[in-house]
CSV table of C-alpha atoms in Angstrom, one decimal:
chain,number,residue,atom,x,y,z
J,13,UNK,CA,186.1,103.3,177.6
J,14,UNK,CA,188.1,100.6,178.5
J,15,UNK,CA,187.3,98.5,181.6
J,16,UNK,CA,189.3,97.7,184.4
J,17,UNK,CA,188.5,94.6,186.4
J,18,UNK,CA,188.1,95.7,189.7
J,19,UNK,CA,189.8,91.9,190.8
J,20,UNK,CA,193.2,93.2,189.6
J,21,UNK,CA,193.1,96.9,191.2
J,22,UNK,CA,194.6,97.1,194.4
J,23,UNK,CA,192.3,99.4,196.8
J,24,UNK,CA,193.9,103.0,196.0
J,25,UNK,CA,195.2,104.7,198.9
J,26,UNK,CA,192.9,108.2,199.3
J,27,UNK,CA,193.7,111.7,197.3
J,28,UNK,CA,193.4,115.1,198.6
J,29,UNK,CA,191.0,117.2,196.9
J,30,UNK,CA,190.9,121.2,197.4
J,31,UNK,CA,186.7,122.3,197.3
J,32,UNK,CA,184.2,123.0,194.0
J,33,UNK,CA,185.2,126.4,193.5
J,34,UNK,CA,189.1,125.8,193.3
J,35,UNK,CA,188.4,122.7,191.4
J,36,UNK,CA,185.9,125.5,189.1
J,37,UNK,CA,188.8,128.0,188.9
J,38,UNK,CA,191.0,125.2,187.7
J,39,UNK,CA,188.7,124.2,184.6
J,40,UNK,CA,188.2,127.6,183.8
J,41,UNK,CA,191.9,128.3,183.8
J,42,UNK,CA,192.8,125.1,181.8
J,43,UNK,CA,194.2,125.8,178.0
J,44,UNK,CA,191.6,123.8,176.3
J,45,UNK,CA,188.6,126.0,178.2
J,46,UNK,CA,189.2,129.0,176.6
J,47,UNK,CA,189.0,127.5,172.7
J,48,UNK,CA,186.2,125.7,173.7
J,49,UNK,CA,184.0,128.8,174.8
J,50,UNK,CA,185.6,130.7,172.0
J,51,UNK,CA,184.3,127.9,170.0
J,52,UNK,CA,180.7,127.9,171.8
J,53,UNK,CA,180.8,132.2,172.0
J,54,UNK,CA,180.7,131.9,167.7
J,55,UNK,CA,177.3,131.3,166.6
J,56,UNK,CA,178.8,129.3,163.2
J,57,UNK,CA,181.3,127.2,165.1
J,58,UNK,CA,182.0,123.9,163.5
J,59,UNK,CA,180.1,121.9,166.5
J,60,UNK,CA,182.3,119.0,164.9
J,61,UNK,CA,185.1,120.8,166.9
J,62,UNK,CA,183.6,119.5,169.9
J,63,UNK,CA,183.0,115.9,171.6
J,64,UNK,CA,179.3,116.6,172.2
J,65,UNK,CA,178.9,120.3,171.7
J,66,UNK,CA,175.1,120.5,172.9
J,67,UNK,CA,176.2,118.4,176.1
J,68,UNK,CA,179.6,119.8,177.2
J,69,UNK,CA,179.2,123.9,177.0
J,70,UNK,CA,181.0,125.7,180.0
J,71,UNK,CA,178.4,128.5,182.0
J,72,UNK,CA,179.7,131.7,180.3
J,73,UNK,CA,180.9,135.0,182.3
J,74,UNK,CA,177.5,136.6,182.3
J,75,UNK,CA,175.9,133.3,183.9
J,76,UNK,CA,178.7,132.9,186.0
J,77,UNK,CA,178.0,136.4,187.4
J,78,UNK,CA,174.4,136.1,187.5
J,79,UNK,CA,175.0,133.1,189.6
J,80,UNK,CA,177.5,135.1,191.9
J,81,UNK,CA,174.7,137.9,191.9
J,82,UNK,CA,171.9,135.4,193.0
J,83,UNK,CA,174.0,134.1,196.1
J,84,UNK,CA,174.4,130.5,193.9
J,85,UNK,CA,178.2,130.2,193.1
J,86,UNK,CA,178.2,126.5,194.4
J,87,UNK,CA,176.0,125.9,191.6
J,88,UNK,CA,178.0,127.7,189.1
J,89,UNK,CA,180.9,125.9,190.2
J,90,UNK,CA,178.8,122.4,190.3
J,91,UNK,CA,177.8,123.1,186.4
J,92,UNK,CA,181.2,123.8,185.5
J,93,UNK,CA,182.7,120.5,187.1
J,94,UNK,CA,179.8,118.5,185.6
J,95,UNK,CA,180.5,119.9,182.1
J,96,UNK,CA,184.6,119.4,182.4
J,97,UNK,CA,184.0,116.2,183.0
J,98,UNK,CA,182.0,115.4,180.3
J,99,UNK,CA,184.5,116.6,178.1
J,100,UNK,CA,186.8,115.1,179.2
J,101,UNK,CA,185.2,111.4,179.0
J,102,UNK,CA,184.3,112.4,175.6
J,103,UNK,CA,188.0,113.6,175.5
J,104,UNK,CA,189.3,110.1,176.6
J,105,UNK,CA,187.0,107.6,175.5
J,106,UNK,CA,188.3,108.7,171.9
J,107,UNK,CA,192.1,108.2,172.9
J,108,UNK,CA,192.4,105.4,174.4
J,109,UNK,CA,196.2,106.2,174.5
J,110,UNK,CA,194.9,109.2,177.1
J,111,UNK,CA,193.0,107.1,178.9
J,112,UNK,CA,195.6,104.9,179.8
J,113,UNK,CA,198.5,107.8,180.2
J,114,UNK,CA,195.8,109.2,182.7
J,115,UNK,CA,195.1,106.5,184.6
J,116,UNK,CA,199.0,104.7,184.6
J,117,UNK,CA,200.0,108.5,186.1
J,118,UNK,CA,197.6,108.1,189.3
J,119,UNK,CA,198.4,104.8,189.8
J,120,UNK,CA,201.4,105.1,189.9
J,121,UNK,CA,201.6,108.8,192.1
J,122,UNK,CA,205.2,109.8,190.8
J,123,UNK,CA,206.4,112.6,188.6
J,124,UNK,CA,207.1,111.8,185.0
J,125,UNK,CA,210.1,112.9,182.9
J,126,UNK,CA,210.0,113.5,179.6
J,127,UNK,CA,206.6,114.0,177.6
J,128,UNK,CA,203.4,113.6,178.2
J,129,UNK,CA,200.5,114.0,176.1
J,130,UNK,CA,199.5,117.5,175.0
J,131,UNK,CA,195.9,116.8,175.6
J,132,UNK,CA,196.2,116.0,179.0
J,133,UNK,CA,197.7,119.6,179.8
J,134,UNK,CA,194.9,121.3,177.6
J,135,UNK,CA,192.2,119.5,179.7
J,136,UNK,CA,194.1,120.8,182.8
J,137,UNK,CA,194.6,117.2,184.1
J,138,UNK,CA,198.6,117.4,184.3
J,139,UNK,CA,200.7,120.3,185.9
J,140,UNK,CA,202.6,122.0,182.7
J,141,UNK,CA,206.1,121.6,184.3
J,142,UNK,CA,208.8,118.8,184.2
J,143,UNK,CA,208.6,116.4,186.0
J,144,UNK,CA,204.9,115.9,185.0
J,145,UNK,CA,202.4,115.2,188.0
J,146,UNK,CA,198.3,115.4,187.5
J,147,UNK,CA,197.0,118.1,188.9
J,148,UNK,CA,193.8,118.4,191.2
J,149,UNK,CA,191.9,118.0,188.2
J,150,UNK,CA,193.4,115.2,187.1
J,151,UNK,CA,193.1,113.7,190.7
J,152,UNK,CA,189.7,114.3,190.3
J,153,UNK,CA,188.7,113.6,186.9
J,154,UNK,CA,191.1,109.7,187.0
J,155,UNK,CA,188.9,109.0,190.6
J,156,UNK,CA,185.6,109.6,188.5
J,157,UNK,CA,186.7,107.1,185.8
J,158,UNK,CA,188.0,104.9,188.1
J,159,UNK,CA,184.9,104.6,189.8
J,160,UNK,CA,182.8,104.1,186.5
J,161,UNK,CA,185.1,101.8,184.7
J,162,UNK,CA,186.9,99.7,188.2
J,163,UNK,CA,183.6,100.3,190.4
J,164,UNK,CA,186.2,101.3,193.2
J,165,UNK,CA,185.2,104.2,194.9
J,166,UNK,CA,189.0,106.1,195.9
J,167,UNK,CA,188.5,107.9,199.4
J,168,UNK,CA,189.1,111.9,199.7
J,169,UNK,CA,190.9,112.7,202.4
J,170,UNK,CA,188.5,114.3,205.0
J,171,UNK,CA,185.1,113.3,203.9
J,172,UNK,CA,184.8,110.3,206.5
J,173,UNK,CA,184.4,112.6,209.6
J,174,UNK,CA,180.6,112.7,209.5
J,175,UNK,CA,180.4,109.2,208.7
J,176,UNK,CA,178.7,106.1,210.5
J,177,UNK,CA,181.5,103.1,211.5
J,178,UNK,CA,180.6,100.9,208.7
J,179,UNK,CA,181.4,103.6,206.2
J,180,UNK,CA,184.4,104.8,208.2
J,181,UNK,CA,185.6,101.2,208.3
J,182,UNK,CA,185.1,100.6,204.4
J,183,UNK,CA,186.4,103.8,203.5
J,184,UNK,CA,189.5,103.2,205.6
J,185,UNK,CA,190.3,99.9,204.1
J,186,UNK,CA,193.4,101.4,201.8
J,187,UNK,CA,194.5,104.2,203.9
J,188,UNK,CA,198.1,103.9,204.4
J,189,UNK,CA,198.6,104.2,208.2
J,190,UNK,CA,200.1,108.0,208.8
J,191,UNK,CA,197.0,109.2,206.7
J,192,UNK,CA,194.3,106.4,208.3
J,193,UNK,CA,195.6,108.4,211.4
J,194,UNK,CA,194.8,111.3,210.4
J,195,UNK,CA,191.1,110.4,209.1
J,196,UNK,CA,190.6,108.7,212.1
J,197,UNK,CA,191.2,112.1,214.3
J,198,UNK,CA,189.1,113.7,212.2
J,199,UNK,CA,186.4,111.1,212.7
J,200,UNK,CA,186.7,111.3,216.5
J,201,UNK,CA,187.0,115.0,216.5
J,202,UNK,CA,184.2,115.9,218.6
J,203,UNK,CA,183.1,112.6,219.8
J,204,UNK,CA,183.7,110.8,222.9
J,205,UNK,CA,186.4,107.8,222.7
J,206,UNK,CA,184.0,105.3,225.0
J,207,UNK,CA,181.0,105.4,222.7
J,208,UNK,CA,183.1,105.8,219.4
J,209,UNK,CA,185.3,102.7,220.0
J,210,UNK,CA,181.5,100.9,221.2
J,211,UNK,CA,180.3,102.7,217.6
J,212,UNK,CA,183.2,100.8,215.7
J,213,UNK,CA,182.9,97.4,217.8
J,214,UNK,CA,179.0,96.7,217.3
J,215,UNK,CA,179.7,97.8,213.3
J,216,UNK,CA,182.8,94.8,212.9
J,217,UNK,CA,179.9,91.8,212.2
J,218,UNK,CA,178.3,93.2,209.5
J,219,UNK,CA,181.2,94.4,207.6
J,220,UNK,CA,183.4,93.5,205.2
J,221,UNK,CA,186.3,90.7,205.8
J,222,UNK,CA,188.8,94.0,204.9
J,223,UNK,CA,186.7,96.5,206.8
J,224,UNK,CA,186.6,93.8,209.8
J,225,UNK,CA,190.5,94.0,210.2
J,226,UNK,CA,190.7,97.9,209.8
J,227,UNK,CA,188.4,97.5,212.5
J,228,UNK,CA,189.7,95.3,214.9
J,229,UNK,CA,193.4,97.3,214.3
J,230,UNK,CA,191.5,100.5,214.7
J,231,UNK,CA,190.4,99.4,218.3
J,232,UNK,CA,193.6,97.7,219.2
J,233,UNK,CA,195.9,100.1,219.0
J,234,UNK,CA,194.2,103.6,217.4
J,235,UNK,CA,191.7,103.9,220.4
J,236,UNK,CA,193.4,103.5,223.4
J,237,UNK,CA,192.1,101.5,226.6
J,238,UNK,CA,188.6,102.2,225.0
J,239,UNK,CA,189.2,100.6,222.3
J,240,UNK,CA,190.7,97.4,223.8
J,241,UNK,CA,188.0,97.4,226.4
J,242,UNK,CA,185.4,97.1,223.8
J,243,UNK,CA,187.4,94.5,221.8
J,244,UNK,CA,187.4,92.5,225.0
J,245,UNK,CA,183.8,92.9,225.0
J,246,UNK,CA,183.5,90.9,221.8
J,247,UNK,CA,185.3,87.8,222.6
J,248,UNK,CA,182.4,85.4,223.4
J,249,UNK,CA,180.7,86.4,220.4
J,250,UNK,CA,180.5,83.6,217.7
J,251,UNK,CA,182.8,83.4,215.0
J,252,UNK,CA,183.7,87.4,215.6
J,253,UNK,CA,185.1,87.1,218.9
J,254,UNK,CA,187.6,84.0,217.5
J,255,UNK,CA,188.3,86.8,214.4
J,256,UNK,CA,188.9,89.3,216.7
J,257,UNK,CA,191.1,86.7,218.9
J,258,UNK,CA,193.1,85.6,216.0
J,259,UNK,CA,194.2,88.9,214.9
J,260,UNK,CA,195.2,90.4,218.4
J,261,UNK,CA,196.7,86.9,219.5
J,262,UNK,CA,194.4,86.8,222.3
J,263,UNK,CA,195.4,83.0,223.4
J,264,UNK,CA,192.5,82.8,226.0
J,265,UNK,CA,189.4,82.9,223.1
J,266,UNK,CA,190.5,79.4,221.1
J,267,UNK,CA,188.3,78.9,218.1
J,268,UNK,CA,185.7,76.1,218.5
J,269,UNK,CA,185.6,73.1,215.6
J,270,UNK,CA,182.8,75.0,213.5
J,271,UNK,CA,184.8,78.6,213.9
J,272,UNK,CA,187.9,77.5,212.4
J,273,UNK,CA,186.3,77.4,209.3
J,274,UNK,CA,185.0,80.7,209.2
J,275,UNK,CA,188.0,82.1,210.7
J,276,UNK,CA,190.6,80.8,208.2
J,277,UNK,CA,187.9,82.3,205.2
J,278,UNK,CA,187.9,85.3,206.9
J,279,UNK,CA,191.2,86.0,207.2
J,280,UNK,CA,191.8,85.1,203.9
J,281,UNK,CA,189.4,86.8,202.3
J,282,UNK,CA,190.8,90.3,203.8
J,283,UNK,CA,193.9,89.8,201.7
J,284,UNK,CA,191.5,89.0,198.6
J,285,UNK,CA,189.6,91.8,199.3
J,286,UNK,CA,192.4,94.5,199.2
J,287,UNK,CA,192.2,93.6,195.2
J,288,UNK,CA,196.1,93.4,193.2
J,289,UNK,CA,195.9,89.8,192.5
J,290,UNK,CA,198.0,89.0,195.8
J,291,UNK,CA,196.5,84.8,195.7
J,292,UNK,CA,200.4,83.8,197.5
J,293,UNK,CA,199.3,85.7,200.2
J,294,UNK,CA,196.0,84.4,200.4
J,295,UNK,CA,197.6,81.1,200.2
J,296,UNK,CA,199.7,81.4,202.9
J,297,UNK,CA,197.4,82.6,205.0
J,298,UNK,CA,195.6,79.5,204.8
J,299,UNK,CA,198.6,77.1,205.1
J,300,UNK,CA,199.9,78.5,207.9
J,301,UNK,CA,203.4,76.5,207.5
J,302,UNK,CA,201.6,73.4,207.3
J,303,UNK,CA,202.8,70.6,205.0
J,304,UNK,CA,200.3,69.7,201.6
J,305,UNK,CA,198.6,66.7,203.5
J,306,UNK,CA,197.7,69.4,206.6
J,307,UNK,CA,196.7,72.2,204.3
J,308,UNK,CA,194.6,69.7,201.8
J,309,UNK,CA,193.2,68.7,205.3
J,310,UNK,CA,192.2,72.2,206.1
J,311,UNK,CA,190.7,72.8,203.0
J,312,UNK,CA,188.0,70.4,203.4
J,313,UNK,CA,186.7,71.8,206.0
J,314,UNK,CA,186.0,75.2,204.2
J,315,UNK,CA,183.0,73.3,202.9
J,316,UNK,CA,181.1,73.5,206.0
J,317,UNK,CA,181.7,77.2,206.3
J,318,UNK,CA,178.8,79.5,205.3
J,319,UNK,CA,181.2,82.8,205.2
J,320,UNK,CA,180.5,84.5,202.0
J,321,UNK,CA,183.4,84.6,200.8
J,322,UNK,CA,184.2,80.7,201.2
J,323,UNK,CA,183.7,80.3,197.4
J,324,UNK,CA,185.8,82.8,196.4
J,325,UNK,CA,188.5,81.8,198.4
J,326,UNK,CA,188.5,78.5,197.0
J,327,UNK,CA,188.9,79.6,193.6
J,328,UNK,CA,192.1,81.2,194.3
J,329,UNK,CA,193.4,77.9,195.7
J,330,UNK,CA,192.2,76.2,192.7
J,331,UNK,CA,193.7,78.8,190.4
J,332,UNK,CA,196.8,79.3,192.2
J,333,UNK,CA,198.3,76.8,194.5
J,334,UNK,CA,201.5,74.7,193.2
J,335,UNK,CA,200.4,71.2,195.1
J,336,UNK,CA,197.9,69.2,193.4
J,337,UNK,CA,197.1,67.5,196.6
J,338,UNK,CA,195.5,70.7,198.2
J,339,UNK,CA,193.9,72.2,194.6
J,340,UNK,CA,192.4,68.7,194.6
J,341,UNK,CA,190.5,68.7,197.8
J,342,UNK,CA,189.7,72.4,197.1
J,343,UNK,CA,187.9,71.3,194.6
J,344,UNK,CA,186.0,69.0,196.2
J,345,UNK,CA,185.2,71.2,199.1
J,346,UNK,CA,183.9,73.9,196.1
J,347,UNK,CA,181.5,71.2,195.1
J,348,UNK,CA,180.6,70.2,198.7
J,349,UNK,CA,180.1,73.9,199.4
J,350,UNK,CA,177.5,74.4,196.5
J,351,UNK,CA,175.8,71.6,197.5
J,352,UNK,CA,175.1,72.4,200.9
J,353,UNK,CA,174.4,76.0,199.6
J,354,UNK,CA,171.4,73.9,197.7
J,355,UNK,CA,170.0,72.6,201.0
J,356,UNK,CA,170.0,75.2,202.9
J,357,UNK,CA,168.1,77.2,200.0
């Protein structure tokens, strides 16, 4: 199959996913289902017919029932998901065209008029009425590619409520903000606000730059006086507390000389990280409204910052900003950078 650099795929915003055994019932309902077990059911079927005919066969009634008889249907349904989707990679990888009607379809979330592939209604991946919109199983079977081909793991709506904050924080990085909401009640459900919003606070160092500012806007404005309280708690801590100052505009907590640095990386790096190719944004972020001598100014000084993303962020000014003067000193700060990476190793 085709790969998709995960650089030029925005973080999707989650699906909603209905449980095994509807997602079962789909498959067995799809067109292309039945010909294949009418296929596997004759003993001198032309295996050619299928993609991989000894690795894709659908459980047939009798060990669907005896599955249902021995108290085991999650199993039945889990072997009939694992097959489907075999067959359907087999399906796609030799159609490219599929592939990318499949994928263009969730990525873009809208109806299609007009055709669609015939192949993608016989696997059950597309609804079979205009206007055309995937279906559950092709929700399902697109997020499984996705995450193979892109290495971008798309969030289902309602699996973060048993989650730890670090994972509740990555996961929530491209919720849009009505269904973040939501995901976020569902996290708290049963928990009390005080020690959640403490949960989320000590997980904002050892996150992601993304992950940080879901964070910081989760206890800002999602969690009440808790969550401010414990933001306010984080102030005086290096290089987080002047993050966490930044975004809330907390005028009191000024950045000190060797912050700025790791601040400015930090902020840009968030934009990086949400993936689409955005590198104005991460520009501007940097400049700040300054003129090409300021910003080439503040460029040098990402050489002293040890963020992990400082090198990456320096790459896109390189690549991408229209003054020579500031892709110049980024440059040199790249070079400065790897070099003091050497003597500290």
């Amino acid at each position: 199959m085709r790969s998709y650099d995960d650089d030029t795929l925005p973080l999707q915003p989650p699906i909603r996913l209905p449980d095994a055994a509807t997602l079962a019932s789909a498959v067995r309902a799809a067109p292309l289902a039945g010909e294949l077990k009418a296929l596997l059911d004759q003993p001198d079927a032309p295996q050619t017919a299928l993609p991989d005919a000894s690795q894709t066969a659908l459980p047939d009634a009798s060990q669907a029932e005896q599955g249902v008889e021995q108290g085991d249907e999650r199993a039945a349904d889990a072997r009939v998901l694992e097959a489907w989707a075999r067959v359907c990679r087999a399906r796609l990888a030799a159609d490219e065209r599929l592939l990318l009607e499949l994928i263009r379809m969730f990525l873009s979330r809208e109806p299609v008029a007009g055709r669609v592939p015939q192949a993608l209604t016989d696997l059950g991946l597309v609804r079979q009425a205009e206007p055309y919109t995937l279906s559950w199983l092709g929700l399902w079977v697109a997020r499984l590619i996705i995450a193979e081909t892109a290495g971008q793991e798309i969030p289902v709506m309602g699996t973060l409520a048993g989650a730890d904050a670090a994972t509740l924080l990555h996961g929530l990085r491209s919720y849009p903000e009505a269904e973040r909401s939501e995901e976020l009640a569902g996290w708290l459900a049963g928990r009390d606000r005080e020690p959640a919003a403490a949960e989320i606070a000590g997980a904002l160092a050892g996150v992601s730059p993304l992950s940080r500012a879901v964070g910081v806007e989760l206890l800002e404005s999602g969690l009440g006086e808790e969550g401010r309280r414990a933001l306010r708690g984080l102030l005086e801590e290096p290089r987080l507390g002047a993050v966490v100052a930044a975004r809330t505009g907390r005028e009191e907590r000024r950045p000190t000389p060797d912050e700025i640095a790791w601040v400015l990386v930090d902020m840009a790096a968030a934009l990086l990280e949400f993936g689409g190719g955005e590198a104005g944004e991460v520009i501007d972020s940097i400049a700040m409204g300054m003129d090409a001598e300021e910003q080439a100014g503040t460029i040098a000084i990402l050489a002293f910052s040890d963020h992990p993303w400082t090198g990456r962020v320096l790459r896109v000014v390189i690549d991408h900003h229209p003054d020579e003067r500031v892709t110049a000193a980024a440059r040199k700060a790249l070079r400065r950078l790897r070099g003091l990476a050497d003597i500290r190793t």
